[in-house]
Amino acid sequence: DVKVTQSSRYLVKRTGEKVFLECVQDMDHENMFWYRQDPGLGLRLIYFSYDVKMKEKGDIPEGYSVSREKKERFSLILESASTNQTSMYLCASAAPSSYNEQFFGPGTRLTVL
Amino acid sequence: GDSVTQMEGPVTLSEEAFLTINCTYTATGYPSLFWYVQYPGEGLQLLLKATKADDKGSNKGFEATYRKETTSFHLEKGSVQVSDSAVYFCALPTSGTYKYIFGTGTRLKVLA
């Protein structure tokens, strides 16, 4: 069974903390993505990576950074968490073709107090 | 640029009712089109897809036809069940990039 796993389902952090969200996929996919999901706004792309150590900004990269040291792992970093980063964070992976679906993890609901 | 427009929800139906969720798109060329479903507390999962014009994707009783004339990919199901209650997203890959665009999602609630 193919899988995308995320390190936490729920996370509570304080303003100013550095936050790491981890995502691991077991499908040997080149492409990996981080989205945030907010009511009424759907999914918004934060960053994506098309290869190890390669990354591109998505639509809302401000306040976030990413790391991809190994093909199977893609980390999202909030350098200094703020309350407006309270959200659901979804990781996905895909093979490199527009015919291919994205596979999603279960999501991490992050609350920043 | 490329975009996806979905009908706003929530949609509330009785069990066994007919479902339509509208999705229209603008895109360069003829991309693949996808419907994803998100059940409560879970991530998104692929429901169905179509890779070229006039293709019909189908799964779990849901269907959608890729219509290039109307740039639409409406989701339909003849008889919904309570277990279909979820949020549905229309999506397409943007041309020339690795990125995908998702609609804002349509919440469906089916009442017994």
mmCIF file of C-alpha atoms in Angstrom, chain A:
data_model
loop_
_atom_site.group_PDB
_atom_site.id
_atom_site.type_symbol
_atom_site.label_atom_id
_atom_site.label_comp_id
_atom_site.label_asym_id
_atom_site.label_seq_id
_atom_site.Cartn_x
_atom_site.Cartn_y
_atom_site.Cartn_z
ATOM 1 C CA ASP A 1 0.000 0.000 0.000
ATOM 2 C CA VAL A 2 1.579 3.283 -1.106
ATOM 3 C CA LYS A 3 1.976 5.828 1.603
ATOM 4 C CA VAL A 4 2.715 9.405 2.451
ATOM 5 C CA THR A 5 3.198 9.902 6.162
ATOM 6 C CA GLN A 6 3.448 13.090 8.173
ATOM 7 C CA SER A 7 5.232 13.306 11.495
ATOM 8 C CA SER A 8 2.315 14.625 13.546
ATOM 9 C CA ARG A 9 -1.453 14.773 13.192
ATOM 10 C CA TYR A 10 -1.799 17.598 15.724
ATOM 11 C CA LEU A 11 0.757 20.123 16.887
ATOM 12 C CA VAL A 12 0.530 23.075 19.257
ATOM 13 C CA LYS A 13 3.337 25.629 19.298
ATOM 14 C CA ARG A 14 3.942 29.085 20.699
ATOM 15 C CA THR A 15 4.539 32.272 18.745
ATOM 16 C CA GLY A 16 8.191 32.626 17.796
ATOM 17 C CA GLU A 17 9.032 28.926 18.021
ATOM 18 C CA LYS A 18 10.794 27.153 15.167
ATOM 19 C CA VAL A 19 8.554 24.389 13.846
ATOM 20 C CA PHE A 20 9.475 21.369 11.737
ATOM 21 C CA LEU A 21 6.894 19.373 9.814
ATOM 22 C CA GLU A 22 8.184 16.162 8.301
ATOM 23 C CA CYS A 23 6.832 14.220 5.347
ATOM 24 C CA VAL A 24 7.987 10.836 4.084
ATOM 25 C CA GLN A 25 6.850 8.961 0.978
ATOM 26 C CA ASP A 26 7.602 5.379 0.010
ATOM 27 C CA MET A 27 6.814 5.567 -3.713
ATOM 28 C CA ASP A 28 10.187 6.843 -4.979
ATOM 29 C CA HIS A 29 8.483 9.953 -6.342
ATOM 30 C CA GLU A 30 10.590 12.823 -7.625
ATOM 31 C CA ASN A 31 8.029 15.526 -6.856
ATOM 32 C CA MET A 32 6.891 16.520 -3.403
ATOM 33 C CA PHE A 33 4.644 19.365 -2.276
ATOM 34 C CA TRP A 34 3.605 21.256 0.830
ATOM 35 C CA TYR A 35 0.152 22.888 0.949
ATOM 36 C CA ARG A 36 -1.819 24.646 3.572
ATOM 37 C CA GLN A 37 -5.568 24.254 3.721
ATOM 38 C CA ASP A 38 -7.818 26.933 5.167
ATOM 39 C CA PRO A 39 -11.624 27.172 5.135
ATOM 40 C CA GLY A 40 -12.878 28.965 2.039
ATOM 41 C CA LEU A 41 -9.418 29.133 0.484
ATOM 42 C CA GLY A 42 -8.922 25.539 -0.546
ATOM 43 C CA LEU A 43 -5.360 24.282 -0.954
ATOM 44 C CA ARG A 44 -2.565 26.775 -1.425
ATOM 45 C CA LEU A 45 0.889 25.670 -2.472
ATOM 46 C CA ILE A 46 3.702 26.725 -0.156
ATOM 47 C CA TYR A 47 6.713 24.997 -1.740
ATOM 48 C CA PHE A 48 7.446 22.087 -3.972
ATOM 49 C CA SER A 49 10.503 20.049 -4.796
ATOM 50 C CA TYR A 50 11.228 18.197 -8.032
ATOM 51 C CA ASP A 51 14.434 16.498 -6.922
ATOM 52 C CA VAL A 52 16.767 16.138 -3.970
ATOM 53 C CA LYS A 53 18.021 19.558 -2.855
ATOM 54 C CA MET A 54 15.838 21.239 -5.509
ATOM 55 C CA LYS A 55 12.929 23.435 -4.499
ATOM 56 C CA GLU A 56 10.681 26.105 -5.886
ATOM 57 C CA LYS A 57 8.434 28.613 -4.206
ATOM 58 C CA GLY A 58 4.734 28.126 -4.483
ATOM 59 C CA ASP A 59 2.052 30.740 -4.080
ATOM 60 C CA ILE A 60 2.536 31.548 -0.384
ATOM 61 C CA PRO A 61 6.181 30.869 0.621
ATOM 62 C CA GLU A 62 6.566 33.805 3.007
ATOM 63 C CA GLY A 63 7.418 32.688 6.519
ATOM 64 C CA TYR A 64 8.301 29.146 5.412
ATOM 65 C CA SER A 65 11.338 27.263 4.193
ATOM 66 C CA VAL A 66 11.863 23.663 3.110
ATOM 67 C CA SER A 67 14.523 21.011 3.050
ATOM 68 C CA ARG A 68 14.914 17.944 0.868
ATOM 69 C CA GLU A 69 18.113 16.074 1.665
ATOM 70 C CA LYS A 70 16.782 12.645 0.697
ATOM 71 C CA LYS A 71 14.375 11.709 -2.056
ATOM 72 C CA GLU A 72 11.777 10.266 0.292
ATOM 73 C CA ARG A 73 11.712 13.105 2.816
ATOM 74 C CA PHE A 74 10.484 16.693 2.467
ATOM 75 C CA SER A 75 10.461 18.977 5.488
ATOM 76 C CA LEU A 76 8.581 22.213 5.997
ATOM 77 C CA ILE A 77 10.097 24.712 8.426
ATOM 78 C CA LEU A 78 8.413 27.634 10.083
ATOM 79 C CA GLU A 79 11.373 29.751 11.148
ATOM 80 C CA SER A 80 9.391 31.788 13.681
ATOM 81 C CA ALA A 81 5.813 30.610 14.035
ATOM 82 C CA SER A 82 3.055 33.191 14.059
ATOM 83 C CA THR A 83 -0.645 32.895 14.856
ATOM 84 C CA ASN A 84 -1.587 33.402 11.195
ATOM 85 C CA GLN A 85 0.215 30.161 10.415
ATOM 86 C CA THR A 86 -2.383 28.198 12.336
ATOM 87 C CA SER A 87 -3.711 25.875 9.662
ATOM 88 C CA MET A 88 -3.913 22.361 8.259
ATOM 89 C CA TYR A 89 -0.717 21.402 6.438
ATOM 90 C CA LEU A 90 -0.820 18.741 3.758
ATOM 91 C CA CYS A 91 2.112 17.016 2.128
ATOM 92 C CA ALA A 92 1.847 15.280 -1.243
ATOM 93 C CA SER A 93 4.055 13.431 -3.675
ATOM 94 C CA ALA A 94 3.763 12.613 -7.373
ATOM 95 C CA ALA A 95 5.672 11.061 -10.231
ATOM 96 C CA PRO A 96 6.854 13.665 -12.773
ATOM 97 C CA SER A 97 4.078 13.692 -15.345
ATOM 98 C CA SER A 98 0.918 15.727 -15.716
ATOM 99 C CA TYR A 99 -0.997 12.462 -16.066
ATOM 100 C CA ASN A 100 -0.080 11.429 -12.562
ATOM 101 C CA GLU A 101 -2.107 11.947 -9.459
ATOM 102 C CA GLN A 102 -0.776 13.406 -6.275
ATOM 103 C CA PHE A 103 -0.731 11.204 -3.180
ATOM 104 C CA PHE A 104 -1.492 13.012 0.042
ATOM 105 C CA GLY A 105 -0.562 12.468 3.642
ATOM 106 C CA PRO A 106 -3.189 12.680 6.419
ATOM 107 C CA GLY A 107 -2.296 16.271 7.283
ATOM 108 C CA THR A 108 -0.934 18.076 10.329
ATOM 109 C CA ARG A 109 -3.227 20.463 12.134
ATOM 110 C CA LEU A 110 -0.936 23.139 13.554
ATOM 111 C CA THR A 111 -2.101 25.603 16.179
ATOM 112 C CA VAL A 112 0.152 28.535 17.041
ATOM 113 C CA LEU A 113 -0.713 30.221 20.327
#
